[in-house]
Coordinates of C-alpha atoms in Angstrom, one line a residue:
Chain A
M1 CA 88.1 57.4 132.2
A2 CA 85.5 59.8 133.4
G3 CA 84.5 61.5 130.1
N4 CA 82.2 64.5 129.8
Q5 CA 78.8 63.8 131.0
D6 CA 75.8 65.7 129.8
D7 CA 74.6 66.2 133.3
D8 CA 73.3 69.7 133.0
G9 CA 76.8 71.0 133.4
R10 CA 77.0 70.4 137.1
S11 CA 80.1 68.1 137.3
R12 CA 81.9 67.7 134.0
D13 CA 84.8 65.6 134.9
A14 CA 87.7 66.4 132.7
G15 CA 89.6 63.1 133.4
R16 CA 90.4 60.6 136.1
P17 CA 89.5 61.4 139.7
A18 CA 92.2 63.1 141.8
L19 CA 93.7 60.3 143.8
S20 CA 96.4 60.4 146.4
G21 CA 97.7 56.8 146.4
D22 CA 97.9 53.6 144.3
C23 CA 95.1 51.8 146.2
V24 CA 91.4 52.7 146.1
G25 CA 89.2 51.1 148.7
I26 CA 85.7 50.1 147.8
L27 CA 83.1 49.9 150.6
A28 CA 80.7 47.5 148.9
G29 CA 77.0 46.9 149.5
G30 CA 74.9 44.7 147.2
G31 CA 74.6 44.4 143.4
P32 CA 77.0 44.4 140.5
L33 CA 78.4 47.9 140.7
P34 CA 81.2 47.2 143.2
G35 CA 82.8 44.9 140.7
Q36 CA 82.4 47.5 137.9
V37 CA 84.1 50.1 140.1
A38 CA 87.0 47.7 140.8
R39 CA 87.4 47.0 137.1
A40 CA 87.5 50.8 136.4
I41 CA 90.1 51.3 139.2
Q42 CA 92.3 48.6 137.7
A43 CA 91.9 50.1 134.3
L44 CA 93.4 53.3 135.7
G45 CA 96.5 51.3 136.7
L46 CA 95.5 51.4 140.3
R47 CA 94.8 48.6 142.8
P48 CA 91.3 48.1 144.1
F49 CA 90.6 46.6 147.5
I50 CA 87.0 45.8 148.5
V51 CA 85.6 45.8 152.0
G52 CA 82.4 43.8 151.5
F53 CA 79.7 44.5 154.0
L54 CA 78.7 41.2 155.5
D55 CA 75.2 40.1 154.5
F56 CA 75.0 42.8 151.7
A57 CA 78.0 42.4 149.4
D58 CA 77.6 39.7 146.7
P59 CA 80.3 37.1 146.9
A60 CA 80.1 36.5 143.1
V61 CA 80.7 40.2 142.5
I62 CA 83.6 40.9 144.9
G63 CA 85.1 37.4 145.0
P64 CA 87.4 38.0 142.0
W65 CA 89.0 41.1 143.6
P66 CA 91.2 41.5 146.7
H67 CA 88.6 41.8 149.4
R68 CA 87.6 41.2 153.0
Y69 CA 84.2 40.8 154.5
I70 CA 83.5 43.0 157.6
R71 CA 80.4 43.7 159.5
L72 CA 78.9 47.1 158.7
A73 CA 79.2 48.3 162.3
A74 CA 82.7 47.1 162.8
A75 CA 84.0 50.5 161.9
G76 CA 87.3 49.9 163.7
D77 CA 88.1 46.8 161.6
I78 CA 87.0 48.6 158.5
L79 CA 89.2 51.6 159.0
S80 CA 92.3 49.7 160.1
C81 CA 91.9 47.3 157.2
L82 CA 91.7 50.1 154.7
R83 CA 94.8 51.8 156.4
A84 CA 96.7 48.5 156.4
E85 CA 96.0 48.2 152.6
G86 CA 97.2 51.8 152.1
C87 CA 93.9 53.0 150.7
R88 CA 93.4 56.7 151.3
D89 CA 90.8 57.0 148.5
L90 CA 87.4 55.4 149.0
V91 CA 84.3 54.7 147.0
L92 CA 80.9 53.8 148.7
I93 CA 78.8 51.7 146.2
G94 CA 76.0 49.3 146.3
P95 CA 72.8 49.2 148.4
V96 CA 72.8 48.5 152.1
R97 CA 69.6 48.1 154.0
R98 CA 69.5 50.7 156.8
P99 CA 70.8 48.9 159.9
S100 CA 68.8 48.6 163.0
F101 CA 70.4 49.2 166.4
S102 CA 69.9 45.7 167.6
D103 CA 71.7 44.3 164.5
L104 CA 74.5 46.8 164.7
R105 CA 76.8 45.6 167.6
P106 CA 79.3 48.3 166.8
D107 CA 83.0 47.7 167.8
A108 CA 84.7 50.3 170.0
T109 CA 85.6 52.5 167.0
G110 CA 82.1 52.0 165.6
A111 CA 80.5 53.1 168.9
R112 CA 82.7 56.3 168.9
I113 CA 81.8 57.0 165.2
M114 CA 78.1 56.4 165.9
A115 CA 78.4 59.0 168.7
R116 CA 79.9 61.4 166.2
I117 CA 77.2 60.7 163.6
G118 CA 74.7 61.4 166.4
R119 CA 71.3 62.6 165.4
A120 CA 71.9 61.8 161.8
L121 CA 71.5 58.1 162.8
F122 CA 67.8 58.9 163.3
S123 CA 67.4 61.1 160.2
G124 CA 66.6 59.9 156.7
D125 CA 69.1 58.0 154.6
D126 CA 70.6 61.0 153.1
G127 CA 71.4 62.6 156.4
L128 CA 73.0 59.3 157.5
L129 CA 75.1 58.8 154.5
A130 CA 76.2 62.4 154.4
A131 CA 77.3 62.0 158.0
I132 CA 79.3 58.8 157.2
V133 CA 81.1 60.5 154.3
R134 CA 81.9 63.4 156.6
V135 CA 83.3 61.1 159.3
L136 CA 85.4 59.2 156.8
G137 CA 86.8 62.5 155.7
E138 CA 87.6 63.4 159.3
E139 CA 89.4 60.0 159.6
G140 CA 91.7 61.1 156.8
F141 CA 90.1 59.4 153.8
A142 CA 89.1 61.0 150.5
V143 CA 85.7 59.8 149.5
H144 CA 84.9 59.7 145.8
G145 CA 81.7 59.1 144.0
A146 CA 81.2 55.9 142.1
H147 CA 80.1 58.0 139.1
E148 CA 83.7 59.4 138.9
F149 CA 84.9 56.0 138.0
L150 CA 81.9 54.7 136.1
A151 CA 81.4 57.6 133.6
G152 CA 80.1 55.1 131.0
S153 CA 77.4 54.0 133.4
V154 CA 76.2 57.4 134.3
G155 CA 72.8 58.0 132.5
R156 CA 73.2 60.9 130.1
R157 CA 70.5 63.4 129.1
G158 CA 68.1 62.5 126.4
V159 CA 66.3 59.5 125.0
L160 CA 68.4 56.3 125.3
G161 CA 66.4 53.8 123.4
M162 CA 63.9 53.7 120.6
A163 CA 60.7 54.8 122.4
R164 CA 60.2 58.5 123.0
P165 CA 57.9 60.1 125.7
D166 CA 54.9 61.8 124.0
A167 CA 53.4 65.0 125.3
G168 CA 51.3 63.2 128.0
A169 CA 54.3 61.3 129.2
E170 CA 56.4 64.5 129.4
S171 CA 53.7 66.1 131.5
D172 CA 53.8 63.0 133.8
I173 CA 57.6 63.2 134.0
R174 CA 57.3 66.9 135.0
R175 CA 54.8 66.2 137.7
G176 CA 56.9 63.2 138.9
R177 CA 60.0 65.4 139.0
A178 CA 58.1 68.0 141.2
V179 CA 56.9 65.2 143.5
V180 CA 60.3 63.6 143.9
E181 CA 61.9 67.0 144.6
A182 CA 59.4 67.6 147.3
I183 CA 59.8 64.2 149.0
G184 CA 63.5 64.5 148.5
R185 CA 63.6 67.7 150.4
L186 CA 62.1 65.9 153.3
D187 CA 64.7 63.1 152.9
I188 CA 62.0 60.6 152.2
G189 CA 62.9 58.9 149.0
Q190 CA 64.1 59.2 145.3
G191 CA 61.2 58.0 143.2
C192 CA 57.5 58.0 142.4
V193 CA 55.2 56.7 139.7
V194 CA 52.8 59.1 137.9
Q195 CA 50.0 58.0 135.5
D196 CA 48.1 60.7 133.6
G197 CA 48.7 63.3 136.2
L198 CA 47.9 61.0 139.1
V199 CA 50.6 60.1 141.6
L200 CA 50.1 56.3 142.0
A201 CA 52.9 55.6 144.5
V202 CA 55.7 57.5 146.3
E203 CA 58.8 55.7 147.4
A204 CA 60.0 55.9 151.0
M205 CA 61.8 53.1 152.9
E206 CA 60.5 50.2 150.8
G207 CA 62.6 50.8 147.8
T208 CA 61.8 51.1 144.1
D209 CA 60.9 47.4 143.4
R210 CA 58.1 47.4 146.0
M211 CA 56.9 50.8 144.9
L212 CA 56.6 49.5 141.3
L213 CA 54.6 46.5 142.3
R214 CA 52.2 48.8 144.2
A215 CA 52.0 51.3 141.3
G216 CA 50.9 48.4 139.2
D217 CA 48.1 47.5 141.6
C218 CA 46.9 51.1 141.7
R219 CA 47.2 51.6 138.0
Q220 CA 44.1 53.2 136.4
P221 CA 42.9 51.0 133.5
G222 CA 41.9 52.6 130.3
R223 CA 44.6 55.3 130.3
P224 CA 48.2 55.3 129.1
G225 CA 50.7 53.6 131.4
G226 CA 52.5 55.4 134.2
V227 CA 56.0 56.8 134.3
L228 CA 58.7 55.9 136.9
V229 CA 60.7 59.0 137.9
K230 CA 64.0 58.7 139.8
M231 CA 65.9 61.7 141.0
L232 CA 68.6 62.7 143.5
K233 CA 67.3 64.4 146.6
P234 CA 67.9 68.1 146.3
G235 CA 71.4 68.9 147.8
Q236 CA 72.2 65.2 148.1
D237 CA 75.9 64.3 148.4
R238 CA 76.7 62.5 145.1
R239 CA 79.3 60.3 146.8
A240 CA 76.7 58.0 148.3
D241 CA 73.4 56.4 147.2
L242 CA 73.0 57.7 143.6
P243 CA 69.7 56.6 142.1
T244 CA 70.4 53.3 140.2
I245 CA 68.5 51.6 137.4
G246 CA 69.3 48.1 136.1
P247 CA 67.8 45.8 133.5
D248 CA 65.6 44.4 136.4
T249 CA 64.1 47.8 137.0
V250 CA 63.2 48.0 133.3
H251 CA 61.7 44.5 133.4
R252 CA 59.7 45.3 136.5
A253 CA 58.4 48.6 135.1
A254 CA 57.3 46.8 132.0
A255 CA 55.6 44.0 134.0
V256 CA 53.4 46.5 135.9
G257 CA 52.3 48.3 132.7
L258 CA 54.5 51.5 132.9
R259 CA 55.3 53.2 129.6
G260 CA 58.7 54.6 130.6
I261 CA 61.4 55.5 133.0
A262 CA 62.8 59.1 133.5
F263 CA 65.9 59.5 135.5
Q264 CA 68.1 62.5 136.5
A265 CA 70.7 62.8 133.8
G266 CA 74.3 62.9 135.2
A267 CA 73.2 61.7 138.6
T268 CA 71.9 58.1 137.9
L269 CA 73.9 55.0 137.5
L270 CA 72.7 52.4 135.0
T271 CA 74.2 49.1 136.2
D272 CA 74.3 47.7 132.7
P273 CA 73.4 50.5 130.2
Q274 CA 73.3 48.3 127.1
A275 CA 71.1 45.7 128.8
C276 CA 68.8 48.5 130.2
V277 CA 68.3 49.9 126.7
A278 CA 67.8 46.4 125.1
A279 CA 65.2 45.6 127.8
A280 CA 63.4 48.9 127.3
D281 CA 63.4 48.5 123.5
A282 CA 62.1 45.0 123.8
A283 CA 59.2 46.1 126.0
G284 CA 58.5 49.4 124.1
L285 CA 59.4 51.5 127.2
F286 CA 61.1 54.8 126.9
L287 CA 64.3 55.5 129.0
V288 CA 65.1 59.1 129.3
G289 CA 67.6 61.2 131.1
I290 CA 66.1 64.5 132.3
S291 CA 67.2 67.8 133.6
A292 CA 66.7 68.4 137.3
E293 CA 65.9 72.0 136.7
D294 CA 62.4 73.2 136.0
G295 CA 63.4 76.1 133.8
K296 CA 65.6 74.0 131.4
K297 CA 64.6 71.8 128.5
L298 CA 63.3 68.5 129.9
F299 CA 65.6 66.2 127.9
Chain B
M1 CA 23.3 68.3 166.7
A2 CA 26.6 69.7 165.5
G3 CA 28.1 70.9 168.8
N4 CA 31.3 72.9 169.3
Q5 CA 34.3 71.1 168.0
D6 CA 37.8 71.9 169.3
D7 CA 39.1 72.0 165.8
D8 CA 41.5 74.9 166.1
G9 CA 38.7 77.3 165.8
R10 CA 38.3 76.8 162.1
S11 CA 34.7 75.8 161.9
R12 CA 32.7 75.9 165.1
D13 CA 29.2 75.0 164.2
A14 CA 26.8 76.6 166.5
G15 CA 23.9 74.2 165.7
R16 CA 22.4 72.3 162.9
P17 CA 23.5 72.8 159.3
A18 CA 21.6 75.4 157.3
L19 CA 19.2 73.3 155.2
S20 CA 16.8 74.5 152.5
G21 CA 14.4 71.5 152.4
D22 CA 13.1 68.6 154.5
C23 CA 15.1 65.9 152.5
V24 CA 18.8 65.5 152.6
G25 CA 20.4 63.4 149.9
I26 CA 23.4 61.2 150.8
L27 CA 25.8 60.2 148.0
A28 CA 27.2 57.1 149.6
G29 CA 30.4 55.2 149.1
G30 CA 31.5 52.3 151.3
G31 CA 31.8 51.9 155.0
P32 CA 29.4 52.6 157.9
L33 CA 29.3 56.4 157.8
P34 CA 26.4 56.8 155.3
G35 CA 24.1 55.0 157.8
Q36 CA 25.4 57.3 160.6
V37 CA 24.7 60.4 158.5
A38 CA 21.2 59.1 157.7
R39 CA 20.5 58.6 161.4
A40 CA 21.8 62.1 162.2
I41 CA 19.5 63.6 159.5
Q42 CA 16.5 61.7 160.9
A43 CA 17.4 62.9 164.4
L44 CA 17.1 66.5 163.1
G45 CA 13.5 65.7 162.1
L46 CA 14.5 65.5 158.3
R47 CA 14.2 62.8 155.7
P48 CA 17.4 61.1 154.5
F49 CA 17.5 59.6 151.1
I50 CA 20.6 57.6 150.0
V51 CA 22.0 57.2 146.5
G52 CA 24.3 54.3 147.0
F53 CA 27.1 54.1 144.4
L54 CA 26.9 50.7 142.9
D55 CA 29.8 48.4 143.8
F56 CA 30.8 50.7 146.6
A57 CA 27.9 51.3 149.0
D58 CA 27.4 48.5 151.6
P59 CA 23.8 47.1 151.3
A60 CA 23.8 46.3 155.1
V61 CA 24.5 50.0 155.8
I62 CA 22.1 51.7 153.4
G63 CA 19.5 49.0 153.2
P64 CA 17.5 50.2 156.3
W65 CA 17.1 53.7 154.7
P66 CA 15.2 55.0 151.7
H67 CA 17.7 54.4 149.0
R68 CA 18.5 53.7 145.3
Y69 CA 21.6 52.2 143.8
I70 CA 23.0 54.1 140.8
R71 CA 26.2 53.7 138.9
L72 CA 28.8 56.4 139.9
A73 CA 29.0 57.7 136.3
A74 CA 25.2 57.8 135.7
A75 CA 25.1 61.4 136.7
G76 CA 21.9 62.1 134.9
D77 CA 20.1 59.3 136.9
I78 CA 21.6 60.6 140.1
L79 CA 20.6 64.2 139.6
S80 CA 17.1 63.4 138.5
C81 CA 16.6 60.9 141.3
L82 CA 17.7 63.5 143.9
R83 CA 15.4 66.1 142.3
A84 CA 12.5 63.7 142.3
E85 CA 13.0 63.1 146.0
G86 CA 13.1 66.8 146.6
C87 CA 16.7 66.7 148.0
R88 CA 18.4 70.1 147.6
D89 CA 20.9 69.4 150.3
L90 CA 23.5 66.8 149.8
V91 CA 26.2 65.0 151.7
L92 CA 29.0 63.0 150.1
I93 CA 30.3 60.3 152.4
G94 CA 32.1 56.9 152.3
P95 CA 35.1 55.9 150.2
V96 CA 34.9 55.4 146.4
R97 CA 37.8 54.0 144.5
R98 CA 38.8 56.4 141.8
P99 CA 36.9 55.3 138.7
S100 CA 38.7 54.4 135.5
F101 CA 37.5 55.6 132.2
S102 CA 36.8 52.1 130.9
D103 CA 34.6 51.4 133.9
L104 CA 32.8 54.7 133.8
R105 CA 30.3 54.4 130.9
P106 CA 28.8 57.9 131.7
D107 CA 25.2 58.6 130.8
A108 CA 24.5 61.7 128.7
T109 CA 24.4 64.0 131.7
G110 CA 27.5 62.2 133.0
A111 CA 29.4 62.9 129.8
R112 CA 28.5 66.6 130.0
I113 CA 29.5 66.8 133.6
M114 CA 32.8 65.0 132.8
A115 CA 33.4 67.7 130.2
R116 CA 32.8 70.4 132.8
I117 CA 35.1 68.7 135.3
G118 CA 37.6 68.6 132.5
R119 CA 41.3 68.5 133.5
A120 CA 40.4 67.8 137.2
L121 CA 39.5 64.3 136.1
F122 CA 43.2 63.8 135.6
S123 CA 44.4 65.5 138.8
G124 CA 44.6 64.1 142.2
D125 CA 41.6 63.0 144.3
D126 CA 41.3 66.4 145.9
G127 CA 41.1 68.2 142.6
L128 CA 38.5 65.7 141.3
L129 CA 36.3 65.9 144.4
A130 CA 36.4 69.6 144.6
A131 CA 35.3 69.7 140.9
I132 CA 32.4 67.4 141.7
V133 CA 31.3 69.5 144.6
R134 CA 31.5 72.6 142.4
V135 CA 29.4 70.9 139.6
L136 CA 26.8 69.9 142.1
G137 CA 26.6 73.5 143.4
E138 CA 26.1 74.6 139.8
E139 CA 23.3 72.1 139.4
G140 CA 21.5 73.9 142.2
F141 CA 22.4 71.6 145.1
A142 CA 23.9 72.7 148.5
V143 CA 26.7 70.3 149.4
H144 CA 27.4 69.9 153.1
G145 CA 30.2 68.1 154.9
A146 CA 29.4 64.9 156.7
H147 CA 31.2 66.4 159.7
E148 CA 28.3 69.0 160.0
F149 CA 26.0 66.1 160.8
L150 CA 28.4 63.8 162.7
A151 CA 29.8 66.2 165.2
G152 CA 30.1 63.4 167.7
S153 CA 32.3 61.5 165.3
V154 CA 34.7 64.3 164.5
G155 CA 38.0 63.6 166.3
R156 CA 38.6 66.4 168.8
R157 CA 41.9 67.8 169.9
G158 CA 43.9 66.1 172.6
V159 CA 44.5 62.5 173.8
L160 CA 41.5 60.3 173.4
G161 CA 42.4 57.2 175.3
M162 CA 44.8 56.1 178.1
A163 CA 48.2 56.2 176.3
R164 CA 49.9 59.5 175.7
P165 CA 52.6 60.2 173.2
D166 CA 56.0 60.8 174.8
A167 CA 58.6 63.3 173.6
G168 CA 59.9 61.0 170.9
A169 CA 56.5 60.3 169.6
E170 CA 55.6 64.0 169.6
S171 CA 58.7 64.6 167.5
D172 CA 57.6 61.8 165.1
I173 CA 54.1 63.4 164.9
R174 CA 55.6 66.8 164.0
R175 CA 57.7 65.3 161.3
G176 CA 54.8 63.3 160.0
R177 CA 52.6 66.4 160.0
A178 CA 55.3 68.2 157.9
V179 CA 55.5 65.2 155.5
V180 CA 51.7 64.9 155.0
E181 CA 51.4 68.7 154.5
A182 CA 54.0 68.5 151.7
I183 CA 52.5 65.5 150.0
G184 CA 49.0 67.0 150.5
R185 CA 50.1 70.2 148.8
L186 CA 50.9 68.0 145.8
D187 CA 47.5 66.4 146.1
I188 CA 49.1 63.0 146.7
G189 CA 47.7 61.7 149.9
Q190 CA 46.7 62.2 153.5
G191 CA 48.9 60.0 155.5
C192 CA 52.4 58.7 156.4
V193 CA 54.2 56.6 159.0
V194 CA 57.2 57.9 160.9
Q195 CA 59.4 55.9 163.2
D196 CA 62.1 57.7 165.2
G197 CA 62.5 60.4 162.6
L198 CA 62.5 58.1 159.7
V199 CA 59.7 58.2 157.2
L200 CA 58.8 54.5 156.7
A201 CA 56.0 55.0 154.2
V202 CA 54.0 57.6 152.4
E203 CA 50.4 57.2 151.3
A204 CA 49.4 57.8 147.7
M205 CA 46.7 55.9 145.8
E206 CA 47.0 52.6 147.7
G207 CA 45.2 53.9 150.8
T208 CA 46.0 53.8 154.5
D209 CA 45.6 50.0 155.0
R210 CA 48.3 49.0 152.5
M211 CA 50.5 51.8 153.7
L212 CA 50.3 50.4 157.2
L213 CA 51.3 46.9 156.1
R214 CA 54.3 48.3 154.2
A215 CA 55.3 50.4 157.2
G216 CA 55.3 47.3 159.2
D217 CA 57.6 45.6 156.8
C218 CA 60.0 48.6 156.8
R219 CA 59.9 49.0 160.6
Q220 CA 63.3 49.4 162.2
P221 CA 63.7 46.8 165.0
G222 CA 65.2 47.9 168.3
R223 CA 63.5 51.3 168.3
P224 CA 60.2 52.6 169.5
G225 CA 57.3 51.8 167.2
G226 CA 56.2 54.3 164.5
V227 CA 53.4 56.7 164.4
L228 CA 50.6 57.0 161.8
V229 CA 49.8 60.6 160.9
K230 CA 46.6 61.5 159.0
M231 CA 45.8 65.1 157.9
L232 CA 43.6 67.0 155.5
K233 CA 45.4 68.1 152.4
P234 CA 46.2 71.9 152.8
G235 CA 43.2 73.9 151.4
Q236 CA 41.2 70.7 150.9
D237 CA 37.4 71.1 150.7
R238 CA 36.0 69.6 153.9
R239 CA 32.8 68.6 152.1
A240 CA 34.5 65.5 150.6
D241 CA 37.0 62.9 151.6
L242 CA 37.8 63.8 155.2
P243 CA 40.5 61.5 156.7
T244 CA 38.7 58.7 158.4
I245 CA 39.8 56.3 161.2
G246 CA 37.9 53.3 162.4
P247 CA 38.5 50.5 164.9
D248 CA 40.1 48.5 162.0
T249 CA 42.6 51.3 161.5
V250 CA 43.6 51.0 165.1
H251 CA 43.8 47.2 165.0
R252 CA 46.0 47.3 161.9
A253 CA 48.3 50.0 163.4
A254 CA 48.7 47.8 166.5
A255 CA 49.3 44.7 164.4
V256 CA 52.2 46.3 162.5
G257 CA 53.9 47.5 165.7
L258 CA 52.9 51.2 165.7
R259 CA 52.7 53.0 169.0
G260 CA 50.1 55.5 168.1
I261 CA 47.9 57.4 165.7
A262 CA 47.8 61.2 165.3
F263 CA 45.0 62.8 163.3
Q264 CA 44.0 66.4 162.5
A265 CA 41.6 67.5 165.1
G266 CA 38.3 68.9 163.8
A267 CA 38.9 67.4 160.4
T268 CA 38.9 63.6 160.9
L269 CA 36.0 61.3 161.2
L270 CA 36.1 58.4 163.7
T271 CA 33.7 55.9 162.3
D272 CA 33.0 54.6 165.9
P273 CA 34.8 56.8 168.4
Q274 CA 34.2 54.5 171.4
A275 CA 35.4 51.4 169.6
C276 CA 38.4 53.3 168.4
V277 CA 39.4 54.3 171.9
A278 CA 38.7 50.9 173.3
A279 CA 40.9 49.3 170.6
A280 CA 43.6 51.8 171.2
D281 CA 43.5 51.3 175.0
A282 CA 43.5 47.5 174.6
A283 CA 46.6 47.6 172.4
G284 CA 48.4 50.4 174.4
L285 CA 48.3 52.7 171.4
F286 CA 47.8 56.5 171.7
L287 CA 45.1 58.2 169.7
V288 CA 45.6 61.9 169.6
G289 CA 43.9 64.8 167.8
I290 CA 46.5 67.4 166.8
S291 CA 46.6 70.9 165.5
A292 CA 47.3 71.4 161.8
E293 CA 49.3 74.5 162.5
D294 CA 53.0 74.5 163.3
G295 CA 53.0 77.5 165.6
K296 CA 50.3 76.1 167.9
K297 CA 50.4 73.6 170.8
L298 CA 50.5 70.1 169.2
F299 CA 47.5 68.8 171.1

């Protein structure tokens, strides 16, 4: 299942993830990836069970699989449901807007878990997700990364479509990588847009789509289009919140006049790799998986 | 004129700026500050002459003063006009959108100057402005900071109005300061919004107003409001592009639910200090001048 990924040698999975039972639980936010993970689990001869976070999980995606909808903060319900289904292995996948306290209404277990998460509730996303993965581990679950199941959707290193970044675009990619590394260290975000050396927009809480719109508004006419760069935060746990690119991302990037997208190879999920490449080729955008490390070849 | 500023001891001006002639030229972008600088120059018994950048300078602001409108890229016209007026001392003040190449249409001198600015044309704002200040120096002009003339408008250290930041807000201010320092080092921008430890938005090319709107949209309900933090870029030349706060900034911050604004003491211009404080007091926002240095008292 999980074949070798050219991800700069950091996590070459030799085969299927090490699992302890026959059921794998999926804690599902939005988007199509929870369904893809379920399909991959089934292909391994295992049983997927999806806990869909209410208001986030897409019924069309998780409907075809054994599932239950539970509020994000109802941690007691979530844990007992997963235990009742015999799922000791878990995958967290799909975006979830950061909850607000007033929305949360945690159940009793949820309140205890929130107390254990403590200050991380107030830190950036990465701190929060890392704390959730840690708590799930303390509760006896093994948390796996979605990329372990979706090897075919992990963006590999190199140029994926027909367009190639030229020297100017490479220079923008390098600057963008340095910017995303800096903002990632501060647990701010995973992306930015650079045009001809100029940082047009930096992603924080608003997400990639809104950043792209803004970058389009700030675009400098009369120069080559900008480049979207998406990277893991340095030291980020890969079992939650991998940078994700879908055909929509490519369409939006093209619509605001960008000339390409660079993503961290081996650490980015393409929700539909073929459709991403087709969209990029149709729009003349490049799509390139890059190394996270400064000293190495860029792609 | 330029009294002592509590600006962390970095540039205590003992009196009036050292000037070599009786005319001071003002290269004017938008907003009310060019007029205030002109008034300050006149109060020193000197003659102000304003070169208003076409499409940026506000006719209502520069109209009452001796002035000429010239295109930003017509550097030859600008320099010969300033020389004809006998202005060897210059002040750059008021925002100018970064020009695009297609808009520029430089004159012959402008093209030569662009060649001298070279790569900085493609770097961030700070690199570009520093290069322009350098070129003006090479052309025989002395470039002064607007803050040297507008001592009364330089935000001082400490709480300016009635509201005070509490411990949580202080913590957000410290995090914001670290964030702005990091993005400033990368010559990205001068501001961010932090709410309860979470970085809601980071300013790049879009400017403070748009960042504030976005921060409002990303605001986490059920928690205290966020804080706007504005700082110089580390190492930034103070003779161009000082962070600026006006009553509008305060109104916008209040409208999106922030609880206060922190700015770098001694390095931020308040376009109308009394109106800023009045607006902050009316909205219950704090307005505080902070130290740029981590080791020192915050305010």
